[in-house]
Tab-separated table of C-alpha atoms and ligand atoms in Angstrom:
chain	number	residue	atom	x	y	z
A	843	MET	CA	28.397	-39.476	44.874
A	844	GLN	CA	29.796	-37.642	47.875
A	845	ASN	CA	27.844	-34.669	46.649
A	846	ILE	CA	24.537	-36.439	46.557
A	847	LEU	CA	24.896	-37.852	50.037
A	848	GLN	CA	25.512	-34.385	51.411
A	849	HIS	CA	21.815	-33.811	50.983
A	850	ILE	CA	20.910	-36.383	53.599
A	851	PRO	CA	19.871	-34.452	56.711
A	852	LYS	CA	21.522	-35.086	60.073
A	853	THR	CA	19.346	-37.041	62.480
A	854	ASP	CA	19.054	-34.279	65.071
A	855	LYS	CA	18.211	-31.657	62.424
A	856	LEU	CA	15.501	-33.879	61.002
A	857	LEU	CA	14.100	-34.556	64.476
A	858	GLN	CA	13.972	-30.807	65.093
A	859	ALA	CA	12.156	-30.254	61.820
A	860	ILE	CA	9.649	-32.980	62.690
A	861	TYR	CA	8.876	-31.603	66.154
A	862	ALA	CA	8.579	-28.111	64.705
A	863	GLN	CA	5.683	-29.427	62.615
A	864	ASN	CA	4.093	-31.640	65.256
A	865	SER	CA	5.121	-31.604	68.899
A	866	ASP	CA	2.799	-34.404	70.012
A	867	LEU	CA	4.656	-37.457	68.694
A	868	ASN	CA	6.062	-40.395	70.660
A	869	TYR	CA	9.849	-39.886	70.632
A	870	PRO	CA	11.108	-43.514	70.452
A	871	LEU	CA	8.738	-44.250	67.577
A	872	VAL	CA	9.771	-41.080	65.721
A	873	LYS	CA	13.438	-41.963	66.168
A	874	SER	CA	13.043	-45.404	64.676
A	875	LEU	CA	11.002	-44.016	61.776
A	876	VAL	CA	13.692	-41.389	61.162
A	877	ALA	CA	16.316	-44.149	60.973
A	878	ASP	CA	14.166	-46.060	58.467
A	879	PHE	CA	13.593	-42.904	56.470
A	880	LEU	CA	17.282	-42.022	56.264
A	881	ILE	CA	18.124	-45.469	54.896
A	882	SER	CA	15.439	-45.382	52.232
A	883	TYR	CA	16.192	-41.745	51.358
A	884	LYS	CA	19.863	-42.595	50.826
A	885	GLU	CA	18.904	-45.434	48.475
A	886	ARG	CA	16.546	-43.119	46.597
A	887	LEU	CA	19.248	-40.496	46.140
A	888	LEU	CA	21.783	-43.061	44.957
A	889	SER	CA	19.396	-44.356	42.341
A	890	GLY	CA	18.774	-40.883	41.012
A	891	GLY	CA	15.818	-39.833	43.161
A	892	ALA	CA	14.967	-36.177	43.720
A	893	ARG	CA	16.484	-34.191	46.555
A	894	LEU	CA	14.073	-33.128	49.297
A	895	GLU	CA	14.031	-30.084	51.546
A	896	ILE	CA	14.322	-30.982	55.206
A	897	GLU	CA	10.679	-29.929	55.775
A	898	SER	CA	9.565	-32.431	53.142
A	899	CYS	CA	11.674	-35.136	54.798
A	900	ALA	CA	9.959	-34.305	58.095
A	901	LYS	CA	6.550	-34.498	56.405
A	902	GLU	CA	7.331	-37.981	55.089
A	903	VAL	CA	8.315	-39.228	58.521
A	904	ILE	CA	5.180	-37.716	60.078
A	905	LYS	CA	3.081	-39.346	57.375
A	906	SER	CA	4.521	-42.794	58.110
A	907	TYR	CA	3.969	-42.143	61.839
A	908	GLN	CA	0.330	-41.337	61.162
A	909	ASN	CA	-0.120	-44.390	58.942
A	910	LEU	CA	1.231	-46.568	61.735
A	911	THR	CA	-0.813	-45.075	64.544
A	912	GLN	CA	-4.045	-44.691	62.596
A	913	LYS	CA	-6.730	-47.017	63.969
A	914	SER	CA	-7.506	-49.950	61.754
A	915	LEU	CA	-11.057	-50.417	63.021
A	916	LYS	CA	-13.280	-47.568	61.853
A	917	PRO	CA	-16.964	-46.745	61.621
A	918	LEU	CA	-18.633	-47.435	58.276
A	919	VAL	CA	-22.004	-46.621	56.782
A	920	ASN	CA	-23.994	-49.787	56.100
A	921	ALA	CA	-26.184	-48.920	53.117
A	922	THR	CA	-26.594	-52.558	52.039
A	923	GLY	CA	-29.954	-53.091	53.732
A	924	ILE	CA	-28.635	-56.221	55.476
A	925	VAL	CA	-29.361	-55.556	59.141
A	926	VAL	CA	-27.203	-58.192	60.854
A	927	HIS	CA	-24.113	-58.007	58.652
A	928	THR	CA	-21.304	-60.120	60.104
A	929	ASN	CA	-18.577	-58.463	58.015
A	930	LEU	CA	-19.721	-55.045	59.227
A	931	GLY	CA	-19.735	-55.925	62.913
A	932	ARG	CA	-23.137	-57.672	63.222
A	933	SER	CA	-25.436	-56.034	65.762
A	934	VAL	CA	-24.919	-52.365	66.515
A	935	PHE	CA	-25.351	-50.930	70.019
A	936	SER	CA	-27.474	-47.867	70.474
A	937	PRO	CA	-25.797	-44.915	72.218
A	938	VAL	CA	-28.411	-45.349	74.982
A	939	ILE	CA	-27.250	-48.901	75.779
A	940	VAL	CA	-23.600	-47.825	75.658
A	941	GLN	CA	-24.350	-44.983	78.100
A	942	GLU	CA	-26.046	-47.445	80.434
A	943	ILE	CA	-23.092	-49.812	80.566
A	944	LEU	CA	-20.340	-47.200	80.575
A	945	PRO	CA	-20.064	-46.973	84.395
A	946	LEU	CA	-19.718	-50.762	84.560
A	947	LEU	CA	-16.823	-50.725	82.133
A	948	THR	CA	-14.972	-47.782	83.584
A	949	ARG	CA	-15.349	-48.776	87.261
A	950	TYR	CA	-14.934	-51.852	89.434
A	951	ASN	CA	-18.138	-53.837	89.691
A	952	ASN	CA	-19.720	-56.944	91.204
A	953	LEU	CA	-19.061	-59.175	88.200
A	954	GLU	CA	-18.155	-62.132	90.421
A	955	TYR	CA	-18.807	-60.709	93.847
A	956	ASP	CA	-21.670	-61.051	96.291
A	957	GLU	CA	-21.678	-57.781	98.244
A	958	ALA	CA	-24.188	-59.077	100.819
A	959	LYS	CA	-22.055	-62.040	101.787
A	960	GLY	CA	-18.724	-60.462	100.969
A	961	CYS	CA	-17.603	-63.444	98.953
A	962	ARG	CA	-17.026	-64.668	95.453
A	963	SER	CA	-20.024	-65.412	93.245
A	964	GLU	CA	-20.681	-66.380	89.629
A	965	ARG	CA	-20.659	-64.039	86.649
A	966	TYR	CA	-23.635	-65.765	85.049
A	967	VAL	CA	-26.058	-64.874	87.880
A	968	HIS	CA	-26.558	-61.414	86.442
A	969	LEU	CA	-28.493	-62.885	83.534
A	970	GLN	CA	-30.404	-65.683	85.267
A	971	GLY	CA	-33.318	-63.584	86.506
A	972	LEU	CA	-33.771	-61.974	83.115
A	973	PHE	CA	-33.927	-65.288	81.268
A	974	LYS	CA	-36.295	-66.661	83.865
A	975	ALA	CA	-38.596	-63.669	83.428
A	976	LEU	CA	-38.392	-63.627	79.648
A	977	LEU	CA	-38.403	-67.346	78.871
A	978	GLY	CA	-39.140	-69.186	82.077
A	979	ALA	CA	-35.728	-70.813	81.645
A	980	GLU	CA	-34.427	-72.792	84.628
A	981	ASP	CA	-30.868	-71.649	84.101
A	982	VAL	CA	-28.600	-69.891	81.627
A	983	LEU	CA	-24.937	-69.900	80.689
A	984	VAL	CA	-23.063	-67.547	78.400
A	985	VAL	CA	-19.883	-68.293	76.426
A	986	ASN	CA	-17.872	-66.366	73.859
A	987	ASN	CA	-20.041	-67.123	70.838
A	988	ASN	CA	-22.561	-69.665	69.648
A	989	ALA	CA	-19.880	-71.764	67.942
A	990	ALA	CA	-18.255	-72.169	71.375
A	991	ALA	CA	-21.642	-73.094	72.869
A	992	VAL	CA	-22.108	-75.873	70.307
A	993	PHE	CA	-18.611	-77.209	70.977
A	994	LEU	CA	-18.994	-77.085	74.763
A	995	ILE	CA	-22.336	-78.883	74.681
A	996	PHE	CA	-21.123	-81.692	72.401
A	997	ASN	CA	-17.933	-82.078	74.425
A	998	THR	CA	-19.765	-82.214	77.746
A	999	PHE	CA	-22.570	-84.611	76.863
A	1000	ALA	CA	-21.424	-86.591	73.849
A	1001	LYS	CA	-17.670	-87.199	74.050
A	1002	GLY	CA	-17.198	-90.711	72.706
A	1003	LYS	CA	-20.949	-91.011	72.259
A	1004	GLU	CA	-23.352	-90.616	69.376
A	1005	VAL	CA	-25.266	-87.496	68.429
A	1006	VAL	CA	-28.203	-88.069	66.087
A	1007	VAL	CA	-28.540	-85.420	63.347
A	1008	SER	CA	-30.603	-85.131	60.177
A	1009	ARG	CA	-28.568	-85.024	56.946
A	1010	GLY	CA	-30.621	-81.953	56.012
A	1011	GLU	CA	-29.090	-80.078	58.958
A	1012	LEU	CA	-25.380	-80.811	58.518
A	1013	ILE	CA	-24.784	-77.180	57.801
A	1014	GLU	CA	-21.836	-74.973	57.093
A	1015	ILE	CA	-22.087	-71.320	58.051
A	1016	GLY	CA	-19.715	-68.403	57.409
A	1017	GLY	CA	-16.229	-68.497	58.856
A	1018	SER	CA	-15.842	-72.229	58.053
A	1019	PHE	CA	-18.033	-73.466	60.887
A	1020	ARG	CA	-19.214	-76.944	59.862
A	1021	ILE	CA	-21.374	-79.008	62.156
A	1022	PRO	CA	-19.712	-82.370	61.297
A	1023	LYS	CA	-16.217	-80.942	61.898
A	1024	VAL	CA	-17.159	-79.220	65.164
A	1025	MET	CA	-18.691	-82.456	66.347
A	1026	GLU	CA	-15.602	-84.459	65.452
A	1027	ASP	CA	-13.256	-82.008	67.173
A	1028	SER	CA	-15.417	-82.027	70.301
A	1029	GLY	CA	-15.064	-85.807	70.548
A	1030	ALA	CA	-18.687	-86.549	69.693
A	1031	ILE	CA	-19.627	-89.184	67.135
A	1032	LEU	CA	-21.901	-88.039	64.346
A	1033	ARG	CA	-24.832	-90.323	63.620
A	1034	GLU	CA	-26.398	-89.047	60.374
A	1035	ILE	CA	-29.986	-89.956	59.647
A	1036	GLY	CA	-32.500	-89.381	56.860
A	1037	THR	CA	-31.624	-87.933	53.480
A	1038	THR	CA	-30.760	-84.436	52.345
A	1039	ASN	CA	-34.383	-83.535	51.705
A	1040	LYS	CA	-36.379	-85.812	54.014
A	1041	THR	CA	-35.990	-86.934	57.606
A	1042	HIS	CA	-38.763	-88.683	59.533
A	1043	LEU	CA	-39.333	-89.246	63.242
A	1044	ARG	CA	-38.772	-92.979	62.683
A	1045	ASP	CA	-35.244	-92.178	61.453
A	1046	TYR	CA	-34.482	-90.743	64.890
A	1047	GLN	CA	-36.164	-93.675	66.643
A	1048	GLU	CA	-34.233	-96.268	64.652
A	1049	ALA	CA	-30.878	-94.544	65.178
A	1050	ILE	CA	-31.052	-94.604	68.976
A	1051	ASN	CA	-28.851	-97.254	70.619
A	1052	GLU	CA	-27.042	-97.736	73.942
A	1053	ASN	CA	-24.270	-95.345	72.865
A	1054	THR	CA	-26.608	-92.489	71.915
A	1055	ALA	CA	-26.245	-89.359	74.046
A	1056	MET	CA	-28.136	-86.661	72.238
A	1057	LEU	CA	-30.745	-85.762	69.628
A	1058	PHE	CA	-29.560	-82.629	67.901
A	1059	LYS	CA	-31.308	-80.121	65.693
A	1060	ALA	CA	-29.604	-77.236	63.875
A	1061	HIS	CA	-31.271	-74.209	62.406
A	1062	LYS	CA	-30.601	-74.145	58.672
A	1063	SER	CA	-29.694	-70.447	58.987
A	1064	ASN	CA	-28.351	-69.603	55.572
A	1065	TYR	CA	-30.222	-71.860	53.217
A	1066	ALA	CA	-33.777	-73.030	52.641
A	1067	MET	CA	-35.220	-76.172	51.156
A	1068	SER	CA	-38.446	-76.392	49.239
A	1069	GLY	CA	-40.276	-79.012	47.202
A	1070	PHE	CA	-40.287	-82.649	48.336
A	1071	VAL	CA	-39.028	-82.028	51.859
A	1072	LYS	CA	-39.697	-83.114	55.419
A	1073	GLU	CA	-37.985	-82.331	58.668
A	1074	VAL	CA	-38.930	-83.306	62.197
A	1075	GLY	CA	-40.056	-80.431	64.401
A	1076	PHE	CA	-38.182	-79.759	67.608
A	1077	GLU	CA	-41.301	-80.513	69.647
A	1078	GLU	CA	-41.237	-84.143	68.503
A	1079	ILE	CA	-37.491	-84.374	69.093
A	1080	VAL	CA	-37.880	-83.095	72.678
A	1081	LYS	CA	-40.629	-85.641	73.303
A	1082	LEU	CA	-38.642	-88.565	71.907
A	1083	ALA	CA	-35.488	-87.550	73.817
A	1084	SER	CA	-37.394	-87.380	77.069
A	1085	GLU	CA	-39.004	-90.821	76.480
A	1086	ARG	CA	-35.596	-92.364	75.840
A	1087	ASN	CA	-33.789	-90.449	78.566
A	1088	LEU	CA	-31.541	-88.550	76.147
A	1089	VAL	CA	-30.497	-84.921	75.909
A	1090	ASP	CA	-32.213	-82.868	73.199
A	1091	TYR	CA	-30.388	-79.823	71.925
A	1092	TYR	CA	-31.386	-77.160	69.419
A	1093	ASP	CA	-28.716	-74.911	67.898
A	1094	LEU	CA	-31.051	-72.096	67.028
A	1095	GLY	CA	-28.378	-69.914	65.393
A	1096	SER	CA	-30.143	-66.591	65.480
A	1097	GLY	CA	-32.588	-66.591	68.365
A	1098	TYR	CA	-34.978	-63.683	68.752
A	1099	PHE	CA	-37.769	-62.579	71.052
A	1100	GLY	CA	-40.982	-62.571	69.100
A	1101	LEU	CA	-42.879	-60.542	71.641
A	1102	ASN	CA	-42.618	-57.188	70.024
A	1103	GLY	CA	-44.042	-56.607	66.619
A	1104	PHE	CA	-42.373	-59.347	64.613
A	1105	GLU	CA	-45.763	-60.922	63.758
A	1106	ASN	CA	-45.589	-59.875	60.135
A	1107	SER	CA	-41.974	-60.644	59.456
A	1108	LEU	CA	-39.786	-63.048	61.405
A	1109	LYS	CA	-42.548	-64.862	63.218
A	1110	LYS	CA	-44.011	-66.111	59.968
A	1111	PHE	CA	-40.794	-67.939	59.144
A	1112	GLU	CA	-39.005	-68.804	62.352
A	1113	PRO	CA	-39.986	-69.855	65.856
A	1114	ALA	CA	-39.337	-67.214	68.504
A	1115	LEU	CA	-37.337	-68.035	71.639
A	1116	GLU	CA	-40.505	-68.001	73.775
A	1117	GLU	CA	-42.065	-70.711	71.633
A	1118	ILE	CA	-38.982	-72.914	71.790
A	1119	ALA	CA	-38.715	-72.377	75.560
A	1120	LYS	CA	-42.342	-73.526	76.051
A	1121	LEU	CA	-41.366	-76.977	74.740
A	1122	ASN	CA	-39.284	-77.463	77.903
A	1123	PRO	CA	-36.130	-78.406	75.988
A	1124	SER	CA	-32.971	-79.872	77.562
A	1125	LEU	CA	-30.673	-77.298	75.964
A	1126	VAL	CA	-30.927	-74.491	73.416
A	1127	SER	CA	-28.178	-72.185	72.209
A	1128	PHE	CA	-28.115	-69.060	70.040
A	1129	SER	CA	-25.958	-66.025	69.255
A	1130	GLY	CA	-26.049	-62.865	71.332
A	1131	ASP	CA	-25.290	-60.545	68.422
A	1132	LYS	CA	-27.528	-61.800	65.652
A	1133	LEU	CA	-31.242	-60.990	65.840
A	1134	LEU	CA	-31.092	-60.552	69.612
A	1135	GLY	CA	-29.132	-57.356	68.986
A	1136	GLY	CA	-26.704	-57.632	71.896
A	1137	ALA	CA	-23.010	-58.483	72.289
A	1138	GLN	CA	-21.093	-61.350	70.717
A	1139	ALA	CA	-21.927	-64.342	72.881
A	1140	GLY	CA	-23.258	-67.857	72.815
A	1141	ILE	CA	-26.291	-68.032	75.057
A	1142	ILE	CA	-27.275	-71.434	76.395
A	1143	PHE	CA	-30.509	-71.985	78.296
A	1144	GLY	CA	-32.326	-75.068	79.505
A	1145	LYS	CA	-32.443	-77.525	82.380
A	1146	LYS	CA	-30.458	-76.616	85.476
A	1147	VAL	CA	-28.950	-80.086	86.008
A	1148	LEU	CA	-27.480	-79.985	82.519
A	1149	ILE	CA	-26.226	-76.403	82.773
A	1150	ASP	CA	-24.535	-77.392	86.060
A	1151	LYS	CA	-22.660	-80.095	84.135
A	1152	LEU	CA	-21.568	-77.559	81.515
A	1153	LYS	CA	-20.245	-75.351	84.303
A	1154	LYS	CA	-18.031	-78.194	85.533
A	1155	ASN	CA	-16.345	-78.633	82.137
A	1156	GLN	CA	-12.805	-77.130	82.214
A	1157	LEU	CA	-13.452	-75.788	78.724
A	1158	LEU	CA	-15.845	-73.216	80.138
A	1159	ARG	CA	-12.903	-71.392	81.707
A	1160	MET	CA	-11.446	-70.948	78.218
A	1161	LEU	CA	-14.724	-69.809	76.704
A	1162	ARG	CA	-15.512	-67.394	79.533
A	1163	VAL	CA	-17.060	-64.034	78.674
A	1164	ASP	CA	-15.878	-60.650	79.822
A	1165	LYS	CA	-17.760	-58.027	81.867
A	1166	PHE	CA	-18.397	-56.134	78.655
A	1167	THR	CA	-20.450	-59.013	77.279
A	1168	ILE	CA	-22.430	-59.537	80.477
A	1169	ALA	CA	-23.098	-55.813	80.886
A	1170	ALA	CA	-24.204	-55.412	77.269
A	1171	LEU	CA	-26.423	-58.487	77.384
A	1172	GLU	CA	-27.981	-57.428	80.676
A	1173	ALA	CA	-28.834	-53.993	79.290
A	1174	THR	CA	-30.205	-55.522	76.078
A	1175	LEU	CA	-32.353	-58.102	77.869
A	1176	ASN	CA	-33.630	-55.431	80.233
A	1177	ALA	CA	-34.787	-53.434	77.236
A	1178	TYR	CA	-36.788	-56.483	76.098
A	1179	LEU	CA	-38.230	-56.994	79.571
A	1180	GLU	CA	-39.345	-53.376	79.807
A	1181	ASN	CA	-40.555	-53.447	76.207
A	1182	LYS	CA	-38.247	-50.614	75.214
A	1183	ILE	CA	-36.961	-52.300	72.120
A	1184	GLU	CA	-36.273	-49.033	70.329
A	1185	LYS	CA	-33.106	-49.125	72.477
A	1186	ILE	CA	-32.009	-52.240	70.580
A	1187	THR	CA	-30.762	-50.980	67.229
A	1188	THR	CA	-31.170	-54.331	65.435
A	1189	CYS	CA	-34.862	-54.531	66.407
A	1190	HIS	CA	-35.400	-50.894	65.602
A	1191	LEU	CA	-34.011	-51.395	62.085
A	1192	LEU	CA	-35.868	-54.658	61.471
A	1193	LEU	CA	-39.166	-53.092	62.501
A	1194	LYS	CA	-38.919	-49.894	60.449
A	1195	ASP	CA	-42.076	-49.599	58.369
A	1196	LYS	CA	-42.292	-48.773	54.677
A	1197	GLU	CA	-43.643	-45.257	55.193
A	1198	THR	CA	-40.748	-44.302	57.457
A	1199	LEU	CA	-38.230	-45.843	55.071
A	1200	LYS	CA	-39.740	-43.971	52.142
A	1201	LYS	CA	-39.660	-40.687	54.038
A	1202	GLU	CA	-36.067	-41.235	55.140
A	1203	SER	CA	-35.041	-42.136	51.596
A	1204	GLN	CA	-36.591	-38.885	50.358
A	1205	MET	CA	-34.628	-36.989	53.008
A	1206	LEU	CA	-31.431	-38.609	51.750
A	1207	ALA	CA	-32.301	-37.945	48.098
A	1208	ASP	CA	-32.854	-34.261	48.930
A	1209	LEU	CA	-29.366	-34.027	50.428
A	1210	ILE	CA	-27.545	-35.650	47.500
A	1211	PRO	CA	-26.251	-33.347	44.708
A	1212	LYS	CA	-28.603	-33.508	41.713
A	1213	GLU	CA	-25.728	-34.515	39.401
A	1214	PHE	CA	-26.134	-38.035	40.823
A	1215	GLU	CA	-29.821	-38.115	39.833
A	1216	PRO	CA	-30.977	-39.505	43.197
A	1217	LYS	CA	-34.230	-41.458	42.903
A	1218	VAL	CA	-36.264	-43.023	45.696
A	1219	ILE	CA	-37.151	-46.585	44.746
A	1220	PRO	CA	-38.715	-49.566	46.523
A	1221	THR	CA	-36.267	-52.355	47.256
A	1222	LYS	CA	-35.759	-55.519	49.294
A	1223	SER	CA	-33.631	-55.698	52.386
A	1224	TYR	CA	-32.646	-58.750	54.429
A	1225	SER	CA	-32.388	-59.483	58.118
A	1226	GLY	CA	-29.050	-61.297	57.712
A	1227	GLY	CA	-27.462	-63.137	60.617
A	1228	GLY	CA	-28.687	-66.487	59.410
A	1229	ALA	CA	-32.394	-65.815	59.737
A	1230	MET	CA	-35.066	-65.942	57.044
A	1231	PRO	CA	-32.554	-66.666	54.262
A	1232	SER	CA	-35.221	-66.742	51.568
A	1233	HIS	CA	-37.452	-63.919	52.766
A	1234	TYR	CA	-36.983	-60.218	52.405
A	1235	LEU	CA	-38.227	-57.124	54.177
A	1236	GLU	CA	-39.783	-54.459	51.987
A	1237	SER	CA	-37.674	-51.340	52.021
A	1238	PHE	CA	-36.819	-48.115	50.202
A	1239	ALA	CA	-33.499	-46.978	48.809
A	1240	VAL	CA	-31.999	-44.051	46.981
A	1241	ALA	CA	-30.599	-45.086	43.613
A	1242	ILE	CA	-27.803	-42.900	42.347
A	1243	ALA	CA	-26.337	-42.857	38.887
A	1244	ALA	CA	-23.282	-41.360	37.311
A	1245	LYS	CA	-24.621	-40.442	33.884
A	1246	ASP	CA	-23.497	-36.829	34.038
A	1247	LEU	CA	-20.140	-37.997	35.215
A	1248	VAL	CA	-19.445	-40.560	32.506
A	1249	ALA	CA	-17.249	-37.990	30.818
A	1250	PHE	CA	-14.910	-38.347	33.792
A	1251	GLY	CA	-14.764	-42.108	33.485
A	1252	LEU	CA	-17.144	-42.567	36.404
A	1253	ASN	CA	-19.447	-45.528	35.874
A	1254	GLU	CA	-21.574	-47.262	38.528
A	1255	GLU	CA	-18.845	-49.726	39.526
A	1256	ARG	CA	-16.408	-46.883	40.037
A	1257	LEU	CA	-19.013	-44.926	41.969
A	1258	GLU	CA	-19.599	-47.872	44.307
A	1259	LYS	CA	-15.847	-48.278	44.744
A	1260	PHE	CA	-15.381	-44.565	45.412
A	1261	LEU	CA	-18.062	-44.669	48.117
A	1262	ARG	CA	-16.504	-47.797	49.615
A	1263	ALA	CA	-13.077	-46.132	49.790
A	1264	ARG	CA	-14.753	-43.442	51.885
A	1265	GLY	CA	-16.468	-45.840	54.246
A	1266	ILE	CA	-19.881	-46.089	52.590
A	1267	ILE	CA	-20.861	-49.647	51.748
A	1268	ALA	CA	-23.565	-49.549	49.074
A	1269	ARG	CA	-25.203	-52.198	46.900
A	1270	LEU	CA	-24.886	-52.535	43.133
A	1271	GLU	CA	-28.145	-53.712	41.604
A	1272	ASN	CA	-29.245	-53.640	37.970
A	1273	SER	CA	-26.303	-51.348	37.264
A	1274	ALA	CA	-27.427	-48.755	39.795
A	1275	VAL	CA	-25.818	-47.896	43.101
A	1276	LEU	CA	-28.406	-48.370	45.852
A	1277	LEU	CA	-28.349	-46.828	49.295
A	1278	ASP	CA	-30.894	-48.759	51.372
A	1279	SER	CA	-32.481	-46.671	54.117
A	1280	ARG	CA	-33.221	-49.632	56.389
A	1281	THR	CA	-29.682	-49.863	57.724
A	1282	LEU	CA	-28.805	-46.154	57.822
A	1283	LEU	CA	-28.161	-44.791	61.306
A	1284	GLU	CA	-28.183	-41.273	62.682
A	1285	GLY	CA	-25.719	-39.055	60.841
A	1286	ASP	CA	-25.244	-41.503	57.954
A	1287	ARG	CA	-27.347	-39.511	55.476
A	1288	GLU	CA	-25.248	-36.402	56.063
A	1289	ARG	CA	-22.038	-38.418	55.705
A	1290	ILE	CA	-23.173	-39.898	52.375
A	1291	ALA	CA	-24.189	-36.475	51.072
A	1292	ALA	CA	-20.855	-34.948	52.078
A	1293	VAL	CA	-18.891	-37.692	50.305
A	1294	LEU	CA	-20.928	-37.256	47.101
A	1295	GLU	CA	-20.603	-33.470	47.311
A	1296	ASP	CA	-16.860	-33.966	47.548
A	1297	LEU	CA	-16.838	-36.255	44.521
A	1298	LYS	CA	-18.850	-33.759	42.524
A	1299	ASN	CA	-16.412	-30.962	43.394
A	1300	GLN	CA	-13.424	-33.101	42.456
A	1301	ASN	CA	-14.942	-33.731	39.053
A	1302	HIS	CA	-15.824	-30.093	38.526
A	1303	LYS	CA	-12.268	-29.164	39.337
A	1304	ARG	CA	-10.964	-31.667	36.803
A	1305	ASP	CA	-13.467	-30.245	34.325
A	1306	GLU	CA	-12.070	-26.735	34.784
A	1307	GLU	CA	-8.512	-27.993	34.440
A	1308	LYS	CA	-9.273	-29.506	31.044
B	1497	LIG	C1	-24.467	-68.269	63.417
B	1497	LIG	C2	-24.621	-69.672	63.782
B	1497	LIG	C3	-23.674	-70.317	64.601
B	1497	LIG	C4	-22.434	-69.611	65.098
B	1497	LIG	O1	-22.745	-68.570	65.938
B	1497	LIG	P1	-21.616	-67.476	66.325
B	1497	LIG	O2	-22.270	-66.669	67.394
B	1497	LIG	O3	-21.311	-66.745	65.087
B	1497	LIG	O4	-20.438	-68.246	66.822
B	1497	LIG	C5	-23.864	-71.624	64.924
B	1497	LIG	N1	-24.947	-72.300	64.465
B	1497	LIG	C6	-25.876	-71.724	63.679
B	1497	LIG	C7	-27.040	-72.521	63.221
B	1497	LIG	C8	-25.739	-70.380	63.322
B	1497	LIG	O5	-26.664	-69.801	62.530
C-alpha cells in the first residue's frame, strides 16, 4: 500500500505542473481543486485505479477548473420556428439596439435624475413621452414582468374586494402562473361569472355589487375556443365599468403595435395596442419581451389617477425595474416611433415573407453536407409568446435526414439530440429533423453547417476504423 501512495504527487509539484500548462488560473480556486483531486486520486489508487503521470494529474485539475468557470448561459440556435420562445430567452435584441444602449449601461446616467433642476426624478419618465406618442396613453408604469403587473394592480385596487372575471378567462400560463391563485395571493376576491364557453354582458352586470372593485379581462394567450362560444369584448367591459364607476383592466399578455405590416398576420387574430388604447381603458398591462420585442418587463398604461395610486403601493419598490430594462425599452419604443422596426428582431422575424424564407432555406441547404440529404420544404412556424395560439405563419425549413448514416446507428432522434448537444435546437416532425428558417439569425446557418460537417467527419472516421 505504501508503494501505491508514493505515486500521489506533492501539492507544490502538482501546482507547478498545473501552472506550467496554464498560467492564467485563479490561485485560491486551483489550490482547493488540487486538494479535492488529491483526495479522490488517493481513493482511486487504493481501489486499484491506474497511476497517472503528474502532467495528467494537472490536466484533470485544469479540466475541473474549466468546468467550474465555464458560463452556464450560452447562445443557442433557435431552429424551431417559434419566434417568441420563452425557454430560449424570449425576445432577442438586435446588435443595433444593444449598441445604442451600451453607453447607458457602462456609464452613469440620468435614470432618476433631473439635470435641469439638479434633483431626484422618476425612472418611469423616460418612457412616458413614447407611450403618449405611440398610444395616446395618459401615463405608464413599468415593473419586472407582466405577472408582477397583474399582482400589483389587483393588490392596489381590489384587496378585500371583488374582481369580476369570466370563467372562460381563468387561465394558466407557463411557469405556473394561474389567474385565480395570483388573485388570491394579492388579496383580491375572485368573482367568477358565466360558463367555460359562454359569458354575456348581463353576467357582468348581475355580478356587480357594493364590494365590486374591478372588471377584469385576460387574454387567453395559449389556448383558443371554438364552437358554441361567446365572450364579452373589452369595449363593452370598459363602458360598463365607467357607468358603474369601477376600474376596468385588461391583461393583454402579449401586446404588440399593429402599425407596421401585421395586417395579414397578427392583426387578423388579435387587437393591437393602438386599438385597445383607443377604448380609453382604466388600465392595461402586457409583457415587454413577448411580441413587443423588448426587455423583460410588465408594462402598465392607462389613466393617470390610477397609475399614481399604483406608484404609492409599497410593492412597486420590490417590483422596480433596472436601468437595463428602461434603456432597452426606450430604444425599442423609439424604433417603433421612427418606424425602424427592422431594428426589433422579433418584428423582423415575424414579418419575414415566404420568398425570403425560401431563399434563406436554400442557402442553408447549400451549406449542409449532401450526406444529410438537405431538402427545402414549406412548413408552419408560430409566433409563440402567448399570441395566436391556433394560427401559424407560413415558413420554409430545411429537412435533413440520416439515411446514409443509419449504418452508424444515427436515426432522426439521435440526429436531433446530437444537434441539441451542440446548441442547435431543431424540430422533429414526421420523422424528419427540421431547421426552420424563420428563427435563424445571422451566423446561424454557418454554425449549423459546421456542426453537421463535424458529425459527418466523425462518422467517416469511425467508418475508416472499422
Ligand atoms: C405571458 C402572460 C402573462 C405573464 O407575463 P410575464 O411577462 O411572463 O410575467 C400574464 N398574463 C397573460 C395573459 C400572459 O399571456
